Amino acid sequence: MKVSAKAHPNIALIKYWGKRSIPLNLPAVGSLSITLGTLETTTTIEPATGEEAYYLGGERVCGQEEKRLRAFVDMLRIQGANKAPLLIKSHNSFPTAAGLASSASGFAALTMALYRYLDLPLTIQGLSEAARQGSGSACRSIHGGFVEWRRGEDDDGSDSIAVPLAHAGWWDLKVLVCVLARGKKAVGSREGMALTAKTSPMFQGYVDGQEADLDTARQALLHRDFDALAKVSEASCLKMVSTWLTTYPPLFYWRPETYAVILKVQKLRQAGYPVFFTTDAGPHVKVICEGSVAEEVEARLKAWPEVLEVLNCPVGGPATVETLP
Ligand code: DP6
């Protein structure tokens, strides 16, 4: 038997940064995201002829990354009847580990593929819980469209699940991912969050304001109020950045090019274009705009010297899985 799963990355508009439980990977705050269509991770699982092995983009995964994957696979394998070694191959249609949320689509696709391969019951609750333990943002990539990952209150994390707020067709927004640098980031999100929660004096302020920001974003989404969504999303991103800068040692995920592009995006908005920015833990800027102006905005972004490449993403659908002959 061979299975193949696909999942899209997502970009948070209301950001997740920090955990209330490290062992269960439970977030300190809820978050809200848009699924990025076009970009995707494809993961296949088949029986291994020798020892278990994982591949990403054709290269064998080793060291700490392999350990993390094996722990995840074992967590699900223990629930199924099939304990035989697996050959797992993943491929991203976009640059890996550069702030483009590859761990979100990666663990969402892996979760879907493992659930099918191990014949586990495909419930939203189960998928969310499993994907979350691989990487928090991955639970949002199980669904398509606009998604909220609830913080939850329970100690065992059973109420910290991702729920769809609106399907992909609800609002014709485009995410224009501006790639500003090549290569991997120096400090991973997981390590960065732990440092922030420990050392940043701004962290509590960000946590305290999150419920209000989520509420504003949900309302903006419900009413398709672009200006309200722009305002609260940029504020959420900047609050997260303020916690990075006040972490010790400081987390400089942004580069001078990031600031330059953000200032230009703000000028575009002042000139009347429905656009706003957000970033994840990396240098790239994601520009969100109304679909009606996407082509024009994309042409402008491509002309900026800081921008190496623009990936134009519609709002994407949910993760999928199929059994191959
Ligand atoms: C900045 O989901 O990669 O993209 O749960 O530790 O695996 P872990 O972290 P991860 O963090 C994503 C952080 C972010 C913001 C967000 O996606 O909400």
CSV table of C-alpha atoms and ligand atoms in Angstrom, one decimal:
chain,number,residue,atom,x,y,z
A,1,MET,CA,0.0,0.0,0.0
A,2,LYS,CA,1.1,3.5,-0.8
A,3,VAL,CA,-0.6,6.8,0.3
A,4,SER,CA,0.0,10.3,-0.8
A,5,ALA,CA,-1.2,13.5,1.1
A,6,LYS,CA,-1.0,17.1,0.2
A,7,ALA,CA,-1.3,20.2,2.4
A,8,HIS,CA,-0.8,23.9,1.9
A,9,PRO,CA,1.2,26.2,4.2
A,10,ASN,CA,-0.7,28.9,6.1
A,11,ILE,CA,0.1,32.4,7.2
A,12,ALA,CA,-1.1,33.7,10.5
A,13,LEU,CA,-2.8,37.1,10.5
A,14,ILE,CA,-3.2,36.9,14.3
A,15,LYS,CA,0.1,35.4,15.4
A,16,TYR,CA,1.0,32.4,17.5
A,17,TRP,CA,4.2,32.9,19.5
A,18,GLY,CA,4.9,31.1,22.8
A,19,LYS,CA,3.5,28.0,24.5
A,20,ARG,CA,1.4,27.2,27.6
A,21,SER,CA,2.8,23.6,27.5
A,22,ILE,CA,6.0,22.7,25.9
A,23,PRO,CA,5.6,18.8,26.2
A,24,LEU,CA,2.1,19.0,24.6
A,25,ASN,CA,2.9,21.9,22.3
A,26,LEU,CA,0.0,23.9,23.5
A,27,PRO,CA,-0.1,27.6,22.5
A,28,ALA,CA,0.0,30.5,24.9
A,29,VAL,CA,-2.6,32.2,22.7
A,30,GLY,CA,-5.1,31.5,20.0
A,31,SER,CA,-4.3,32.4,16.4
A,32,LEU,CA,-6.0,33.0,13.0
A,33,SER,CA,-4.6,32.1,9.6
A,34,ILE,CA,-5.2,32.2,5.8
A,35,THR,CA,-4.3,29.0,3.9
A,36,LEU,CA,-1.9,29.6,1.0
A,37,GLY,CA,-3.1,27.9,-2.2
A,38,THR,CA,-0.6,26.9,-4.9
A,39,LEU,CA,2.3,26.3,-2.5
A,40,GLU,CA,2.1,22.7,-1.1
A,41,THR,CA,3.9,19.8,0.5
A,42,THR,CA,3.3,16.4,-0.9
A,43,THR,CA,4.1,13.4,1.4
A,44,THR,CA,4.0,9.8,0.4
A,45,ILE,CA,4.3,6.7,2.7
A,46,GLU,CA,5.0,3.2,1.6
A,47,PRO,CA,6.6,0.2,3.3
A,48,ALA,CA,10.4,0.4,3.7
A,49,THR,CA,12.4,-2.5,2.2
A,50,GLY,CA,15.1,-2.0,4.8
A,51,GLU,CA,15.2,0.4,7.8
A,52,GLU,CA,12.8,3.2,8.3
A,53,ALA,CA,13.8,6.4,6.4
A,54,TYR,CA,12.6,9.9,5.8
A,55,TYR,CA,13.4,12.1,2.8
A,56,LEU,CA,12.8,15.8,2.2
A,57,GLY,CA,13.2,17.1,-1.3
A,58,GLY,CA,15.2,13.9,-2.3
A,59,GLU,CA,17.6,14.2,0.7
A,60,ARG,CA,17.7,11.8,3.6
A,61,VAL,CA,16.7,13.6,6.8
A,62,CYS,CA,19.2,13.0,9.6
A,63,GLY,CA,20.2,14.2,13.1
A,64,GLN,CA,17.8,16.2,15.3
A,65,GLU,CA,15.2,16.6,12.4
A,66,GLU,CA,15.1,12.8,12.0
A,67,LYS,CA,14.6,12.4,15.8
A,68,ARG,CA,11.7,14.8,15.8
A,69,LEU,CA,10.1,13.0,12.8
A,70,ARG,CA,10.5,9.6,14.4
A,71,ALA,CA,9.0,10.7,17.7
A,72,PHE,CA,6.0,12.0,15.7
A,73,VAL,CA,5.6,8.9,13.6
A,74,ASP,CA,6.0,6.7,16.8
A,75,MET,CA,3.3,8.7,18.6
A,76,LEU,CA,0.8,7.8,15.8
A,77,ARG,CA,2.2,4.3,15.0
A,78,ILE,CA,1.5,3.2,18.6
A,79,GLN,CA,-2.3,3.8,17.9
A,80,GLY,CA,-2.4,1.6,14.8
A,81,ALA,CA,-2.0,-2.1,14.1
A,82,ASN,CA,0.8,-1.6,11.5
A,83,LYS,CA,4.2,-1.4,13.2
A,84,ALA,CA,6.4,-2.1,10.1
A,85,PRO,CA,9.2,0.3,9.1
A,86,LEU,CA,8.1,3.1,6.7
A,87,LEU,CA,9.6,5.0,3.8
A,88,ILE,CA,8.4,8.6,4.0
A,89,LYS,CA,9.1,11.1,1.2
A,90,SER,CA,8.2,14.7,1.3
A,91,HIS,CA,8.6,17.4,-1.3
A,92,ASN,CA,7.8,21.2,-1.0
A,93,SER,CA,6.9,23.2,-4.0
A,94,PHE,CA,8.6,26.3,-2.3
A,95,PRO,CA,11.8,27.1,-0.3
A,96,THR,CA,12.1,25.1,2.9
A,97,ALA,CA,12.8,26.6,6.4
A,98,ALA,CA,13.0,30.2,5.4
A,99,GLY,CA,10.0,31.5,7.1
A,100,LEU,CA,7.6,30.1,4.5
A,101,ALA,CA,5.8,27.9,7.1
A,102,SER,CA,7.1,24.6,5.6
A,103,SER,CA,6.7,22.9,9.0
A,104,ALA,CA,3.0,23.7,8.9
A,105,SER,CA,2.3,22.1,5.5
A,106,GLY,CA,4.9,19.4,6.2
A,107,PHE,CA,3.3,18.1,9.5
A,108,ALA,CA,-0.2,18.6,8.1
A,109,ALA,CA,0.6,16.4,5.1
A,110,LEU,CA,2.5,13.9,7.2
A,111,THR,CA,-0.4,13.6,9.7
A,112,MET,CA,-3.0,13.0,6.9
A,113,ALA,CA,-0.7,10.4,5.3
A,114,LEU,CA,0.0,8.6,8.5
A,115,TYR,CA,-3.7,8.6,9.5
A,116,ARG,CA,-4.6,6.9,6.2
A,117,TYR,CA,-1.6,4.5,6.1
A,118,LEU,CA,-2.1,3.4,9.7
A,119,ASP,CA,-5.9,3.3,9.3
A,120,LEU,CA,-6.6,5.7,12.2
A,121,PRO,CA,-10.1,7.3,12.4
A,122,LEU,CA,-10.0,10.7,10.5
A,123,THR,CA,-11.6,13.0,12.9
A,124,ILE,CA,-11.0,16.8,13.0
A,125,GLN,CA,-10.2,16.5,16.7
A,126,GLY,CA,-7.7,13.7,16.2
A,127,LEU,CA,-6.0,15.3,13.2
A,128,SER,CA,-5.8,18.7,14.9
A,129,GLU,CA,-4.3,17.2,18.0
A,130,ALA,CA,-1.8,15.1,16.1
A,131,ALA,CA,-0.7,17.8,13.7
A,132,ARG,CA,-0.3,20.3,16.5
A,133,GLN,CA,2.2,18.1,18.3
A,134,GLY,CA,4.3,18.0,15.1
A,135,SER,CA,4.3,21.7,14.8
A,136,GLY,CA,1.7,24.1,16.2
A,137,SER,CA,0.9,26.0,13.0
A,138,ALA,CA,0.4,22.6,11.2
A,139,CYS,CA,-3.0,22.1,12.8
A,140,ARG,CA,-4.3,25.1,10.9
A,141,SER,CA,-3.1,23.6,7.6
A,142,ILE,CA,-5.5,20.6,8.0
A,143,HIS,CA,-8.3,22.9,7.0
A,144,GLY,CA,-8.6,25.2,4.1
A,145,GLY,CA,-9.7,28.8,3.9
A,146,PHE,CA,-9.6,31.0,7.0
A,147,VAL,CA,-8.8,29.0,10.2
A,148,GLU,CA,-8.7,29.7,13.9
A,149,TRP,CA,-6.5,27.6,16.2
A,150,ARG,CA,-8.1,27.9,19.7
A,151,ARG,CA,-5.8,28.3,22.6
A,152,GLY,CA,-8.0,26.0,24.8
A,153,GLU,CA,-8.0,25.8,28.6
A,154,ASP,CA,-7.7,22.0,29.3
A,155,ASP,CA,-4.4,20.7,30.6
A,156,ASP,CA,-4.5,17.7,28.3
A,157,GLY,CA,-4.9,20.0,25.2
A,158,SER,CA,-8.1,18.4,24.0
A,159,ASP,CA,-9.8,21.7,23.4
A,160,SER,CA,-6.8,23.3,21.6
A,161,ILE,CA,-7.9,22.5,18.1
A,162,ALA,CA,-8.1,24.2,14.8
A,163,VAL,CA,-11.5,25.1,13.4
A,164,PRO,CA,-12.4,26.5,10.0
A,165,LEU,CA,-13.9,30.0,10.1
A,166,ALA,CA,-14.7,30.5,6.4
A,167,HIS,CA,-14.0,28.4,3.3
A,168,ALA,CA,-11.5,29.5,0.6
A,169,GLY,CA,-14.2,31.1,-1.6
A,170,TRP,CA,-15.5,33.3,1.1
A,171,TRP,CA,-13.3,36.2,0.3
A,172,ASP,CA,-11.2,36.8,-2.8
A,173,LEU,CA,-7.9,37.8,-1.1
A,174,LYS,CA,-4.5,37.0,-2.5
A,175,VAL,CA,-1.3,36.5,-0.6
A,176,LEU,CA,1.7,37.7,-2.5
A,177,VAL,CA,4.7,36.1,-0.8
A,178,CYS,CA,7.8,38.3,-1.4
A,179,VAL,CA,10.9,36.2,-1.1
A,180,LEU,CA,13.7,38.5,0.1
A,181,ALA,CA,16.6,36.1,0.8
A,182,ARG,CA,17.6,32.5,0.2
A,183,GLY,CA,18.8,30.1,2.9
A,184,LYS,CA,17.7,28.9,6.3
A,185,LYS,CA,17.0,31.1,9.4
A,186,ALA,CA,19.5,31.1,12.2
A,187,VAL,CA,17.1,30.4,15.1
A,188,GLY,CA,14.1,28.1,14.6
A,189,SER,CA,10.6,29.3,15.8
A,190,ARG,CA,10.4,26.7,18.6
A,191,GLU,CA,13.7,27.8,20.1
A,192,GLY,CA,12.9,31.4,19.5
A,193,MET,CA,9.5,31.2,21.3
A,194,ALA,CA,11.0,29.5,24.3
A,195,LEU,CA,13.6,32.3,24.6
A,196,THR,CA,11.0,35.0,24.2
A,197,ALA,CA,8.6,33.6,26.8
A,198,LYS,CA,11.6,33.4,29.3
A,199,THR,CA,13.2,36.8,28.7
A,200,SER,CA,11.0,39.3,26.9
A,201,PRO,CA,9.3,42.0,29.0
A,202,MET,CA,6.9,42.5,26.1
A,203,PHE,CA,5.6,38.9,26.0
A,204,GLN,CA,2.9,39.3,28.6
A,205,GLY,CA,1.5,42.4,26.9
A,206,TYR,CA,1.2,40.5,23.6
A,207,VAL,CA,-0.5,37.6,25.3
A,208,ASP,CA,-2.9,39.9,27.1
A,209,GLY,CA,-4.0,41.6,23.9
A,210,GLN,CA,-4.6,38.5,21.9
A,211,GLU,CA,-8.2,37.7,22.6
A,212,ALA,CA,-9.3,41.2,21.6
A,213,ASP,CA,-7.2,40.9,18.4
A,214,LEU,CA,-8.8,37.6,17.6
A,215,ASP,CA,-12.2,39.0,18.1
A,216,THR,CA,-11.5,42.0,15.8
A,217,ALA,CA,-10.1,39.7,13.1
A,218,ARG,CA,-13.1,37.3,13.3
A,219,GLN,CA,-15.5,40.2,12.9
A,220,ALA,CA,-13.5,41.7,10.0
A,221,LEU,CA,-13.6,38.3,8.3
A,222,LEU,CA,-17.3,37.9,8.8
A,223,HIS,CA,-18.0,41.3,7.3
A,224,ARG,CA,-15.2,41.2,4.7
A,225,ASP,CA,-13.9,44.4,6.2
A,226,PHE,CA,-10.5,44.8,4.6
A,227,ASP,CA,-9.3,47.9,6.5
A,228,ALA,CA,-10.2,46.4,9.8
A,229,LEU,CA,-8.4,43.1,9.0
A,230,ALA,CA,-5.4,45.1,7.7
A,231,LYS,CA,-5.1,47.1,10.9
A,232,VAL,CA,-5.4,44.3,13.4
A,233,SER,CA,-3.1,41.9,11.3
A,234,GLU,CA,-0.3,44.4,11.0
A,235,ALA,CA,-0.6,45.3,14.7
A,236,SER,CA,-0.5,41.5,15.7
A,237,CYS,CA,2.6,41.0,13.5
A,238,LEU,CA,4.3,44.1,15.0
A,239,LYS,CA,3.5,43.0,18.6
A,240,MET,CA,5.1,39.6,17.9
A,241,VAL,CA,8.2,41.4,16.4
A,242,SER,CA,8.4,43.6,19.5
A,243,THR,CA,8.7,40.5,21.6
A,244,TRP,CA,11.5,39.2,19.4
A,245,LEU,CA,13.5,42.5,19.7
A,246,THR,CA,13.2,42.4,23.4
A,247,THR,CA,14.2,38.7,23.8
A,248,TYR,CA,17.6,38.0,25.1
A,249,PRO,CA,19.6,37.4,23.0
A,250,PRO,CA,17.5,39.3,20.5
A,251,LEU,CA,15.8,37.6,17.6
A,252,PHE,CA,16.6,39.4,14.4
A,253,TYR,CA,14.4,37.5,12.0
A,254,TRP,CA,13.8,40.7,9.9
A,255,ARG,CA,16.5,42.1,7.6
A,256,PRO,CA,16.9,45.6,6.3
A,257,GLU,CA,15.1,44.5,3.1
A,258,THR,CA,12.1,43.4,5.3
A,259,TYR,CA,11.7,47.0,6.7
A,260,ALA,CA,12.2,48.5,3.2
A,261,VAL,CA,9.5,46.4,1.7
A,262,ILE,CA,7.1,47.0,4.6
A,263,LEU,CA,7.5,50.8,4.3
A,264,LYS,CA,6.7,50.6,0.6
A,265,VAL,CA,3.6,48.4,1.3
A,266,GLN,CA,2.4,51.1,3.7
A,267,LYS,CA,2.9,53.7,1.0
A,268,LEU,CA,0.9,51.6,-1.4
A,269,ARG,CA,-2.0,51.6,1.1
A,270,GLN,CA,-1.7,55.3,1.6
A,271,ALA,CA,-2.1,55.6,-2.2
A,272,GLY,CA,-5.4,53.8,-1.9
A,273,TYR,CA,-4.4,50.2,-2.7
A,274,PRO,CA,-6.1,47.5,-0.4
A,275,VAL,CA,-2.9,45.9,0.8
A,276,PHE,CA,-1.3,45.0,4.1
A,277,PHE,CA,1.8,43.1,5.3
A,278,THR,CA,2.6,40.3,7.6
A,279,THR,CA,5.7,38.2,8.2
A,280,ASP,CA,6.6,35.0,10.0
A,281,ALA,CA,9.9,34.2,11.7
A,282,GLY,CA,12.0,35.0,8.7
A,283,PRO,CA,12.9,37.9,6.4
A,284,HIS,CA,10.1,37.4,3.8
A,285,VAL,CA,7.1,39.8,3.6
A,286,LYS,CA,3.7,38.4,2.8
A,287,VAL,CA,1.5,41.1,1.2
A,288,ILE,CA,-2.2,40.4,1.4
A,289,CYS,CA,-4.5,42.2,-1.0
A,290,GLU,CA,-7.9,42.2,-2.5
A,291,GLY,CA,-8.0,39.9,-5.6
A,292,SER,CA,-9.1,42.7,-7.8
A,293,VAL,CA,-5.8,44.5,-7.5
A,294,ALA,CA,-3.5,41.5,-7.2
A,295,GLU,CA,-2.0,41.6,-10.7
A,296,GLU,CA,-1.2,45.3,-10.4
A,297,VAL,CA,0.3,44.9,-6.9
A,298,GLU,CA,2.3,41.9,-8.0
A,299,ALA,CA,3.8,43.9,-10.9
A,300,ARG,CA,4.8,46.7,-8.5
A,301,LEU,CA,6.3,44.3,-6.0
A,302,LYS,CA,8.4,42.6,-8.7
A,303,ALA,CA,9.9,46.0,-9.6
A,304,TRP,CA,11.3,46.6,-6.1
A,305,PRO,CA,15.0,45.7,-5.9
A,306,GLU,CA,14.7,43.9,-2.5
A,307,VAL,CA,12.2,41.4,-3.9
A,308,LEU,CA,13.9,38.3,-5.4
A,309,GLU,CA,10.6,36.5,-6.3
A,310,VAL,CA,6.9,36.9,-5.8
A,311,LEU,CA,4.7,33.8,-5.2
A,312,ASN,CA,1.1,34.7,-5.9
A,313,CYS,CA,-1.2,32.6,-3.8
A,314,PRO,CA,-5.0,32.4,-3.7
A,315,VAL,CA,-6.7,31.3,-0.6
A,316,GLY,CA,-6.1,27.5,-0.5
A,317,GLY,CA,-8.2,24.5,0.4
A,318,PRO,CA,-7.9,21.8,3.0
A,319,ALA,CA,-5.3,19.0,3.2
A,320,THR,CA,-6.1,15.9,1.2
A,321,VAL,CA,-5.0,12.3,1.1
A,322,GLU,CA,-5.4,9.4,-1.4
A,323,THR,CA,-4.4,5.8,-1.6
A,324,LEU,CA,-2.3,5.0,-4.6
A,325,PRO,CA,-2.5,1.8,-6.6
B,1,DP6,C1,5.8,33.0,13.5
B,1,DP6,O1,4.2,26.4,14.4
B,1,DP6,O2,6.6,26.6,13.6
B,1,DP6,O3,4.9,31.4,12.1
B,1,DP6,O4,4.7,24.9,17.3
B,1,DP6,O5,7.1,25.2,17.9
B,1,DP6,O6,6.5,24.0,15.7
B,1,DP6,P1,6.1,25.1,16.8
B,1,DP6,O7,6.1,26.5,16.0
B,1,DP6,P2,5.6,26.9,14.6
B,1,DP6,O8,5.5,28.5,14.8
B,1,DP6,C2,4.9,29.4,13.9
B,1,DP6,C3,5.2,30.8,14.4
B,1,DP6,C4,4.8,31.9,13.4
B,1,DP6,C5,3.4,32.4,13.7
B,1,DP6,C6,2.2,31.6,13.4
B,1,DP6,O9,2.3,30.8,12.4
B,1,DP6,O10,1.2,31.8,14.0
